[in-house]
PDB file of C-alpha atoms in Angstrom:
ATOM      1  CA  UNK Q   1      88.193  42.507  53.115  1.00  0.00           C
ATOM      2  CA  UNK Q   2      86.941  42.354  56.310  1.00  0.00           C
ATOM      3  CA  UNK Q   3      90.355  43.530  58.082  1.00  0.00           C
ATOM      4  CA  UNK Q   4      90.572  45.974  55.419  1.00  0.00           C
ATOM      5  CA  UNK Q   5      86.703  47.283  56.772  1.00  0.00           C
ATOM      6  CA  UNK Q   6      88.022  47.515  60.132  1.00  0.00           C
ATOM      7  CA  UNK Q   7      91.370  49.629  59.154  1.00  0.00           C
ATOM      8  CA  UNK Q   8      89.498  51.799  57.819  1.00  0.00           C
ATOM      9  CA  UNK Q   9      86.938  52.784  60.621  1.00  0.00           C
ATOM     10  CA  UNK Q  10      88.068  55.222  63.334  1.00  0.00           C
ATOM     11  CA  UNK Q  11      89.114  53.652  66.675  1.00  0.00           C
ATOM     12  CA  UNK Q  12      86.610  53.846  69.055  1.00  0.00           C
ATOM     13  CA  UNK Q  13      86.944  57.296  71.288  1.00  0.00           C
ATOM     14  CA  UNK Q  14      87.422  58.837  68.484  1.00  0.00           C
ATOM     15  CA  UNK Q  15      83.488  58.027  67.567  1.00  0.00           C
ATOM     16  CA  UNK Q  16      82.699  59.679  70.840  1.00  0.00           C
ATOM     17  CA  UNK Q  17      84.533  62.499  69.970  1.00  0.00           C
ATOM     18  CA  UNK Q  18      81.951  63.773  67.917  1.00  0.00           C
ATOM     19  CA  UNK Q  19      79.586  67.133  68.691  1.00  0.00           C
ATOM     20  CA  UNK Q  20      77.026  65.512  69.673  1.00  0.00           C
ATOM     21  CA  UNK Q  21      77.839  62.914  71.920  1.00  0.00           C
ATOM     22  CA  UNK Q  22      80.025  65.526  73.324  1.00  0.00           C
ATOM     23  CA  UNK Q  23      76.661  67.756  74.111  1.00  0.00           C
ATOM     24  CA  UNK Q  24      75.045  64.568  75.951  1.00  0.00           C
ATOM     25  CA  UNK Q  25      77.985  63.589  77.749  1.00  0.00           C
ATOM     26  CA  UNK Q  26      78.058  67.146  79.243  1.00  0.00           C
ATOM     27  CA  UNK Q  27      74.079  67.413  79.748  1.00  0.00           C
ATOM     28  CA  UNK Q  28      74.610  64.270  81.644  1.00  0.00           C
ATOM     29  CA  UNK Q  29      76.954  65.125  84.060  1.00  0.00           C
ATOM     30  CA  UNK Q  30      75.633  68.709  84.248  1.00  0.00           C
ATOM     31  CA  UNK Q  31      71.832  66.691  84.999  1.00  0.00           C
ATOM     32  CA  UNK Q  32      74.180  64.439  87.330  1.00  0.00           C
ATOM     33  CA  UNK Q  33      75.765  67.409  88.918  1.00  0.00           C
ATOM     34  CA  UNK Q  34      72.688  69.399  89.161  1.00  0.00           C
ATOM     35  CA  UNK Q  35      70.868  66.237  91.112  1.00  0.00           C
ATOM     36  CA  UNK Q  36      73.535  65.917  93.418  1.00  0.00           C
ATOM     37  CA  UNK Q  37      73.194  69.430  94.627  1.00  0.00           C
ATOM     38  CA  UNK Q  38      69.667  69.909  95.201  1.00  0.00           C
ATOM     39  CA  UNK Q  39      69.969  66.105  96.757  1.00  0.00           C
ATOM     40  CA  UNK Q  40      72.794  67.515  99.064  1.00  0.00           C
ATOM     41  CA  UNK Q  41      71.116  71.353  99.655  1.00  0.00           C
ATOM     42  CA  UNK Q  42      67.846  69.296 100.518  1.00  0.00           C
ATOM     43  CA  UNK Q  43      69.220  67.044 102.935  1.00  0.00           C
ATOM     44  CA  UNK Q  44      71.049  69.943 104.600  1.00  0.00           C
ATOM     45  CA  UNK Q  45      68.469  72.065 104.859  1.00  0.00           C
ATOM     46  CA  UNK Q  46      66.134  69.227 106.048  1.00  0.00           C
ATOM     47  CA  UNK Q  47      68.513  68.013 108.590  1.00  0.00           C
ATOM     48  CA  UNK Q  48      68.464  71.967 109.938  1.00  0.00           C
ATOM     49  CA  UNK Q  49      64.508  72.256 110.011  1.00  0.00           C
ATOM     50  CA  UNK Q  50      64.776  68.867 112.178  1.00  0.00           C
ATOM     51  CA  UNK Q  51      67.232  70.244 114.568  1.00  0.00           C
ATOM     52  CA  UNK Q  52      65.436  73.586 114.921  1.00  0.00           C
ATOM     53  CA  UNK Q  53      62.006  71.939 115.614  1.00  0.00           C
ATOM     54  CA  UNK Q  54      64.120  69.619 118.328  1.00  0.00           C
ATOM     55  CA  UNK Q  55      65.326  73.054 119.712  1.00  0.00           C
ATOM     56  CA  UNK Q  56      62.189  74.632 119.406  1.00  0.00           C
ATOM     57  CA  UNK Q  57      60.184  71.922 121.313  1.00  0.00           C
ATOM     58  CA  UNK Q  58      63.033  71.871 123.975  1.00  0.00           C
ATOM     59  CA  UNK Q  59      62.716  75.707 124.602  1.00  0.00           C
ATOM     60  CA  UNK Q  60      58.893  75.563 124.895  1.00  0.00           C
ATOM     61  CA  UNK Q  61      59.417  72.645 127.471  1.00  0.00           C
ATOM     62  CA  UNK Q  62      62.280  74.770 129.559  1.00  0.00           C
ATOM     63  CA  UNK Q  63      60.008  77.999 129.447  1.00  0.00           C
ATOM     64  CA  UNK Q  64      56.887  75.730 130.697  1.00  0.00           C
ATOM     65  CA  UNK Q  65      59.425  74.289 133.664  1.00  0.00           C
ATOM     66  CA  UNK Q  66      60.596  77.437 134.443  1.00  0.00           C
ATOM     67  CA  UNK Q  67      57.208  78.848 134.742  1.00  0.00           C
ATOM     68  CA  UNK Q  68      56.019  75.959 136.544  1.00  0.00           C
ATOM     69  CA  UNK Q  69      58.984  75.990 139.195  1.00  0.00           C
ATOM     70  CA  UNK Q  70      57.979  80.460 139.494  1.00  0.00           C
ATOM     71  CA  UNK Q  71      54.957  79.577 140.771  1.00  0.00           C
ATOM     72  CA  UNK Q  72      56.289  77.175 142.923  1.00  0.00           C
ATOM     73  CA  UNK Q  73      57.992  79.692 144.460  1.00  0.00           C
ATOM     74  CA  UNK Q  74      55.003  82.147 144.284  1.00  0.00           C
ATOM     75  CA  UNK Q  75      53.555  79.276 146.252  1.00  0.00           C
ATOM     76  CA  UNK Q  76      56.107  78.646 148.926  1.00  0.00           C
ATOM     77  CA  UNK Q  77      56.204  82.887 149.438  1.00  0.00           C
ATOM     78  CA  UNK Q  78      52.562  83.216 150.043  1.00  0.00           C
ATOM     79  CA  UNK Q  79      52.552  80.194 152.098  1.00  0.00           C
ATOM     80  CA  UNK Q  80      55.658  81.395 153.863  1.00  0.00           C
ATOM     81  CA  UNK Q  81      54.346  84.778 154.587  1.00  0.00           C
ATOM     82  CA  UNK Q  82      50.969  83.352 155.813  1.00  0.00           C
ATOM     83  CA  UNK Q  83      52.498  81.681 158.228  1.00  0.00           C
ATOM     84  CA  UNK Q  84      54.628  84.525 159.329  1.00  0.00           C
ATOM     85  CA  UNK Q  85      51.516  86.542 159.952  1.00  0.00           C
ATOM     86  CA  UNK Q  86      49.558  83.434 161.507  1.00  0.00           C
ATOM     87  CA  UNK Q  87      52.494  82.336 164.100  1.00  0.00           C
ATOM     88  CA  UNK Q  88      52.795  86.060 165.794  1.00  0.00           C
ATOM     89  CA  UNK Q  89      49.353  86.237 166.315  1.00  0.00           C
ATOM     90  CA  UNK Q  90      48.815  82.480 167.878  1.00  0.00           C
ATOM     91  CA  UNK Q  91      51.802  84.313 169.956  1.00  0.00           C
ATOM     92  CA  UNK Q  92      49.833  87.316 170.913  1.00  0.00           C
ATOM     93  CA  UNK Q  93      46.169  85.251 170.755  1.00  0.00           C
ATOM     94  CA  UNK Q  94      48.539  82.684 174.108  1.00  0.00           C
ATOM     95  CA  UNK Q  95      49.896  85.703 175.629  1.00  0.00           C
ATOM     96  CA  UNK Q  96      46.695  87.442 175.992  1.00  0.00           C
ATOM     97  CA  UNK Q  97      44.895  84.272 177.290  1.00  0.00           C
ATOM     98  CA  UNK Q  98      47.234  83.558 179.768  1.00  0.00           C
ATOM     99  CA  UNK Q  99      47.249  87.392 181.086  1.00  0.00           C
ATOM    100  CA  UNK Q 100      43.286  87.140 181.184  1.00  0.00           C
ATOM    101  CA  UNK Q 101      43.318  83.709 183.195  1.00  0.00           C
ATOM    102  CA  UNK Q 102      45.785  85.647 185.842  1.00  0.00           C
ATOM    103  CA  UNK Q 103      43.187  88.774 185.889  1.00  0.00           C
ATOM    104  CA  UNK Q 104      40.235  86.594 186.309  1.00  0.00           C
ATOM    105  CA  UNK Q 105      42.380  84.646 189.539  1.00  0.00           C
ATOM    106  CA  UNK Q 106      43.210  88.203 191.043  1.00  0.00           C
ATOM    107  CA  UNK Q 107      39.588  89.838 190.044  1.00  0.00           C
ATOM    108  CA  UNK Q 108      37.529  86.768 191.315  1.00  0.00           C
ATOM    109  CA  UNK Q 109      38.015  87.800 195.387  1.00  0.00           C
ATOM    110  CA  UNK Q 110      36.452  90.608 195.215  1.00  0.00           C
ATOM    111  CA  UNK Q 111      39.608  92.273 197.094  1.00  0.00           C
ATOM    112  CA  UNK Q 112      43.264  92.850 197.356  1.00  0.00           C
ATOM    113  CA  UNK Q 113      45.504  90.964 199.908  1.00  0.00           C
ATOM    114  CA  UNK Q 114      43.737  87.381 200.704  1.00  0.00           C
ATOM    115  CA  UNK Q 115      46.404  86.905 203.609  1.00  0.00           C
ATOM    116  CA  UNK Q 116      47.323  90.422 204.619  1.00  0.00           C
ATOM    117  CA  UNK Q 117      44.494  93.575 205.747  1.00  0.00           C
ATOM    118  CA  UNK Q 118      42.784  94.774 202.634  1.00  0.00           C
ATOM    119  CA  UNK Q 119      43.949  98.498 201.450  1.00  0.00           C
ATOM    120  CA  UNK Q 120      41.912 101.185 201.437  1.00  0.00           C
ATOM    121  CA  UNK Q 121      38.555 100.825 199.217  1.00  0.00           C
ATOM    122  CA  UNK Q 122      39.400 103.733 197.103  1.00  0.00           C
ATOM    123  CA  UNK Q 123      42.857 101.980 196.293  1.00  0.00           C
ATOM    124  CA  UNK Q 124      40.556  98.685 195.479  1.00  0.00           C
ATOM    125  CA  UNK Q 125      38.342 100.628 193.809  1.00  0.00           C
ATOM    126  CA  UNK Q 126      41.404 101.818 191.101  1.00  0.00           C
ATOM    127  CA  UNK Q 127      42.439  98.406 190.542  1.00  0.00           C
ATOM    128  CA  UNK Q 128      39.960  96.883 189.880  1.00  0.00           C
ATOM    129  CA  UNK Q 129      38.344  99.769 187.507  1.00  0.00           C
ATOM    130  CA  UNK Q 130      42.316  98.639 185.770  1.00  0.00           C
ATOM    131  CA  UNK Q 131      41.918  95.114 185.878  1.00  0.00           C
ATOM    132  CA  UNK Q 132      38.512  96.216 184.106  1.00  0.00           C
ATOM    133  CA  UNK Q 133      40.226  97.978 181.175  1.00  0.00           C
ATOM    134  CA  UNK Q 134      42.774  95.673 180.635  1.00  0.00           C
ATOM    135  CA  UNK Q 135      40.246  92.650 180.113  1.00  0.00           C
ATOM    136  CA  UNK Q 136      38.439  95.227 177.449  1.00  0.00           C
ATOM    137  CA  UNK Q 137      41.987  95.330 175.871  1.00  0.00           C
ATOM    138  CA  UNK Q 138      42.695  91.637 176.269  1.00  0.00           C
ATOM    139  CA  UNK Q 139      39.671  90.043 175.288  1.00  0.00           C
ATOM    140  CA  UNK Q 140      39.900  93.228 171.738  1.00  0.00           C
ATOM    141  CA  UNK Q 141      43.324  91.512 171.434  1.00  0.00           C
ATOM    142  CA  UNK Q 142      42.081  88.037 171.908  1.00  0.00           C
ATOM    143  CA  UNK Q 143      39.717  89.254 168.781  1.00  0.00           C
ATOM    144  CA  UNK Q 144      42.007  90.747 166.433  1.00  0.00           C
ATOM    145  CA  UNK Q 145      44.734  87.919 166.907  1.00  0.00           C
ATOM    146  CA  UNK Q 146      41.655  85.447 165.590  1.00  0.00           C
ATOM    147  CA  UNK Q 147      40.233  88.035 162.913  1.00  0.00           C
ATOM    148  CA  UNK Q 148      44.120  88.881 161.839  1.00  0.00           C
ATOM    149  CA  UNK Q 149      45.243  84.297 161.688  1.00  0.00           C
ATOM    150  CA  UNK Q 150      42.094  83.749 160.140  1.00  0.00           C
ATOM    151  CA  UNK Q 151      41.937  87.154 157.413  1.00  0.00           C
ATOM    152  CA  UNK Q 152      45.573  85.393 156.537  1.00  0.00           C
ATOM    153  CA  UNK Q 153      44.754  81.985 156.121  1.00  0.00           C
ATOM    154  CA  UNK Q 154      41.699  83.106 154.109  1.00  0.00           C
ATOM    155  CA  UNK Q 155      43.887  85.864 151.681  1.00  0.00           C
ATOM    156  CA  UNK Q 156      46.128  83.150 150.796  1.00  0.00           C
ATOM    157  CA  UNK Q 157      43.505  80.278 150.351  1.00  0.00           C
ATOM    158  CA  UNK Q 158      42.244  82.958 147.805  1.00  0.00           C
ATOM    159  CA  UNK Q 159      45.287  83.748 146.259  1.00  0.00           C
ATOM    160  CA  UNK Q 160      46.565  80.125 145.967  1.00  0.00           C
ATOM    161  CA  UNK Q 161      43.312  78.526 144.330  1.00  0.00           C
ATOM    162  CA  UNK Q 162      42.277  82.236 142.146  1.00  0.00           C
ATOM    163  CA  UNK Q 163      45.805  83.812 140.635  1.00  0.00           C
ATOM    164  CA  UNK Q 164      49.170  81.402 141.489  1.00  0.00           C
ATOM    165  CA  UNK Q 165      47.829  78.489 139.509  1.00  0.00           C
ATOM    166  CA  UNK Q 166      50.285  76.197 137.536  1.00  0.00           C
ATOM    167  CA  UNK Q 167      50.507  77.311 133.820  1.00  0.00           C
ATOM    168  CA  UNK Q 168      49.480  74.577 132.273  1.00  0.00           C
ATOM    169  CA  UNK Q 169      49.886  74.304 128.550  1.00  0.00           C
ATOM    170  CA  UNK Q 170      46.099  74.401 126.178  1.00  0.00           C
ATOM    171  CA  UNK Q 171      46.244  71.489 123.242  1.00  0.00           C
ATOM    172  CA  UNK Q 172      46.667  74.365 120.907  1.00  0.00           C
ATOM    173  CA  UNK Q 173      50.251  75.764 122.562  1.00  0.00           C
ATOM    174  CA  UNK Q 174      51.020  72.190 122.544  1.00  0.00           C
ATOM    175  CA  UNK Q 175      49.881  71.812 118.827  1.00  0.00           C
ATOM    176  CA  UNK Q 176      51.845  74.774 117.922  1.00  0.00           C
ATOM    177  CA  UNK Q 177      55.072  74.093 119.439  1.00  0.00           C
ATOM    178  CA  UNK Q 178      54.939  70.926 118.355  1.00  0.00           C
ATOM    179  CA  UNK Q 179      56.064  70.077 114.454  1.00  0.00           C
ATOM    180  CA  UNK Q 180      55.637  67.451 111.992  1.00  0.00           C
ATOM    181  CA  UNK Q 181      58.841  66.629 109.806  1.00  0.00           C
ATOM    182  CA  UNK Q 182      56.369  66.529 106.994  1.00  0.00           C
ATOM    183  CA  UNK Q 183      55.592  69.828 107.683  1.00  0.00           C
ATOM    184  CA  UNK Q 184      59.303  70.984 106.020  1.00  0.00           C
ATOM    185  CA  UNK Q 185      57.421  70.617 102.626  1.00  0.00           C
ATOM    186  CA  UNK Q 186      55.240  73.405 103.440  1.00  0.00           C
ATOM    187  CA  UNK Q 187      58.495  75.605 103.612  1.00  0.00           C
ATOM    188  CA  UNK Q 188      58.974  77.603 100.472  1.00  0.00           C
ATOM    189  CA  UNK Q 189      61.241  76.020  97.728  1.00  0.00           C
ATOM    190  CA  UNK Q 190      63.642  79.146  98.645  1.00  0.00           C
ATOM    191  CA  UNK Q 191      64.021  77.630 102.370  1.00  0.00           C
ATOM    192  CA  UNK Q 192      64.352  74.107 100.959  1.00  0.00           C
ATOM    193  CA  UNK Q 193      67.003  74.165  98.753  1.00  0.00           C
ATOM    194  CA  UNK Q 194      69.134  77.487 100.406  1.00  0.00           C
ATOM    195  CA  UNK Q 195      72.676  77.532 100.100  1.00  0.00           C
ATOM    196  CA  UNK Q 196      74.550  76.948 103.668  1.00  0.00           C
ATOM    197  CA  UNK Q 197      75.872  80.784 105.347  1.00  0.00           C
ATOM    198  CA  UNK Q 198      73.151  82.619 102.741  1.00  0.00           C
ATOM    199  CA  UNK Q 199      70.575  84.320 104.476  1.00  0.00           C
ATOM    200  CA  UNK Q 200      67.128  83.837 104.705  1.00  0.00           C
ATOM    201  CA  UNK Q 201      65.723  86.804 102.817  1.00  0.00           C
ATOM    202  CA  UNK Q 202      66.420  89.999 102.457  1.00  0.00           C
ATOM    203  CA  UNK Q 203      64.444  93.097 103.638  1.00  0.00           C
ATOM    204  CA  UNK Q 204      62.042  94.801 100.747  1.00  0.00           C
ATOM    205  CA  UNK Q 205      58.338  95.687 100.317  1.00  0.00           C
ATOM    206  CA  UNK Q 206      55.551  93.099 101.528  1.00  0.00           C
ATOM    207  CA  UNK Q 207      57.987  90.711 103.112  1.00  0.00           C
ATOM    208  CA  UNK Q 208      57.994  90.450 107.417  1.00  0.00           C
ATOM    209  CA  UNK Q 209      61.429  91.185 109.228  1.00  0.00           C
ATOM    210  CA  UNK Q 210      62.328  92.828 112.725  1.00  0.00           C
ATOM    211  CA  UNK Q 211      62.419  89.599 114.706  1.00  0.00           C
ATOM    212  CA  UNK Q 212      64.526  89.655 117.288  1.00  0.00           C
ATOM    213  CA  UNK Q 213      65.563  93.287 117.134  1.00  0.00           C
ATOM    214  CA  UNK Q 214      64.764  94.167 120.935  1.00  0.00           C
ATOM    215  CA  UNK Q 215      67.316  91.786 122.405  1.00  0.00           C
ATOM    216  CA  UNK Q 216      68.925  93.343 124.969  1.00  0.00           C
ATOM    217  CA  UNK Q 217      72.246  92.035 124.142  1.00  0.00           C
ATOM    218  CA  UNK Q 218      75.628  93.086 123.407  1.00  0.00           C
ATOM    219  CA  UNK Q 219      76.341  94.047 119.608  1.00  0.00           C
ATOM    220  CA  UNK Q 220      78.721  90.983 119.237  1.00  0.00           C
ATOM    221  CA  UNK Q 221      75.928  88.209 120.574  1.00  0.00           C
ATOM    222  CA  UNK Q 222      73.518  89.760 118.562  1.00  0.00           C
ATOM    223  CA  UNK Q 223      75.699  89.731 115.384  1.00  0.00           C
ATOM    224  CA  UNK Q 224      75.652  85.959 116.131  1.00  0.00           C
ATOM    225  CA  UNK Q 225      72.123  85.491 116.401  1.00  0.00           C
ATOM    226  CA  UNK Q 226      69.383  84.970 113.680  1.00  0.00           C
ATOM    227  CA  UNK Q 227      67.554  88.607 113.965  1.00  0.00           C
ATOM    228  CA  UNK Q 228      65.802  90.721 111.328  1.00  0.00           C
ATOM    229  CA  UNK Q 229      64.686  89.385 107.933  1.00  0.00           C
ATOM    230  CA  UNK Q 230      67.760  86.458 108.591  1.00  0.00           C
ATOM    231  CA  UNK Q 231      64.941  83.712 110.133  1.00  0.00           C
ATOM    232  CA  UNK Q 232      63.799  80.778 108.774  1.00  0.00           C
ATOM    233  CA  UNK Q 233      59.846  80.655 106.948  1.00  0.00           C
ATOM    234  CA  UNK Q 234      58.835  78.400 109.971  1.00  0.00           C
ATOM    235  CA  UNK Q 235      59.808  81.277 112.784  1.00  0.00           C
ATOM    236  CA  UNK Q 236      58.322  83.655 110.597  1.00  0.00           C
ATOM    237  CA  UNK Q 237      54.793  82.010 110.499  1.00  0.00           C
ATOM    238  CA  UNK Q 238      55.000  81.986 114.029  1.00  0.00           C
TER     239      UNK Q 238
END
């Protein structure tokens, strides 16, 4: 009887070939299928939000160099320039020195030829009324040499230590460059699980686009560059 019982029952995929185990077999896979997706569209999408914040830190740290190493250059111009203006007029400030220390030597006499006759007083008279001006002009260029070093040593003290300062970051350009990877779960569920080469969003009423749009760049390196509504949430908030 009992090999007669088991004749008579169907073999065993046949019993799964019924409706309903069909229907869970396929819900199961679908579920299975469905997880696997959203698993794989998640970590994609996660892995790009961690490579853009990388990127995004390391642009914010090359624009701070590069700003940093401009006004290092600011620097070295107005310090260069300073002492462009400040060496010609130590030239000028020796030069008229030494041509006042050679007017005194002739002027201190009291006459012209110590070893020879003297000239004629009116002749005297001329040159020393001349040695007069010129130690009026000397001693006015001694003075402007001084006032003209010193006015440039002074401008670029005040330039240096008011307007070329070093750009140094605030906490809150810091704070904003920088990212937590927690903060990808703030992105919108649209962002999260986005299908790889579909864009970002699509232009229409109440939504923000025109980034990037005043690149001036050739139409071929712009088509291959994230512009318009095509940017990700976290540029957007930004």
């Amino acid at each position: 009887r009992e090999g007669a019982n088991r004749a008579s029952r169907p073999p065993f995929p046949a019993r799964l070939a019924s409706p309903r185990a069909n229907m869970e077999v396929g819900a199961a896979a679908a579920a299975a299928t469905a997880g696997g997706v959203g698993m794989g569209l998640f970590s994609y999408n996660r892995g790009n939000y961690m490579f853009d914040q990388k990127n995004h830190w390391a642009r914010f740290s090359a624009g701070l160099n590069m700003a940093i190493s401009q006004m290092g250059q600011y620097k070295a111009d107005i310090e260069q320039m300073t002492e462009l203006t400040v060496g010609r007029q130590d030239c000028y400030h020796g030069i008229a020195a030494m041509g006042l220390t050679i007017l005194t030597a002739i002027y201190c006499p009291g006459r012209l030829g110590l070893h020879t006759s003297p000239p004629p007083g009116w002749l005297m008279g001329l040159a020393f009324v001349n040695i007069g001006g010129c130690y009026l002009f000397l001693g006015l260029t001694l003075w402007l040499a001084m006032h003209a070093s010193m006015r440039a040593d002074t401008a670029s003290t005040h330039m240096l230590t008011r307007f070329v300062r070093l750009p140094i970051p605030s906490q809150g350009m810091m704070d904003k460059a920088r990212k937590f990877l927690s903060s990808f779960e703030e992105q919108p569920l649209k962002e999260v699980f986005r299908v790889p080469f579909m864009s970002h969003s699509q232009a229409g009423p109440g939504k923000q686009g025109g980034f990037n749009e005043d690149m001036a760049v050739d139409v071929d390196a712009k088509n291959r560059s994230r512009h318009g509504y095509d940017v990700p949430a976290w540029y957007k908030k930004e």
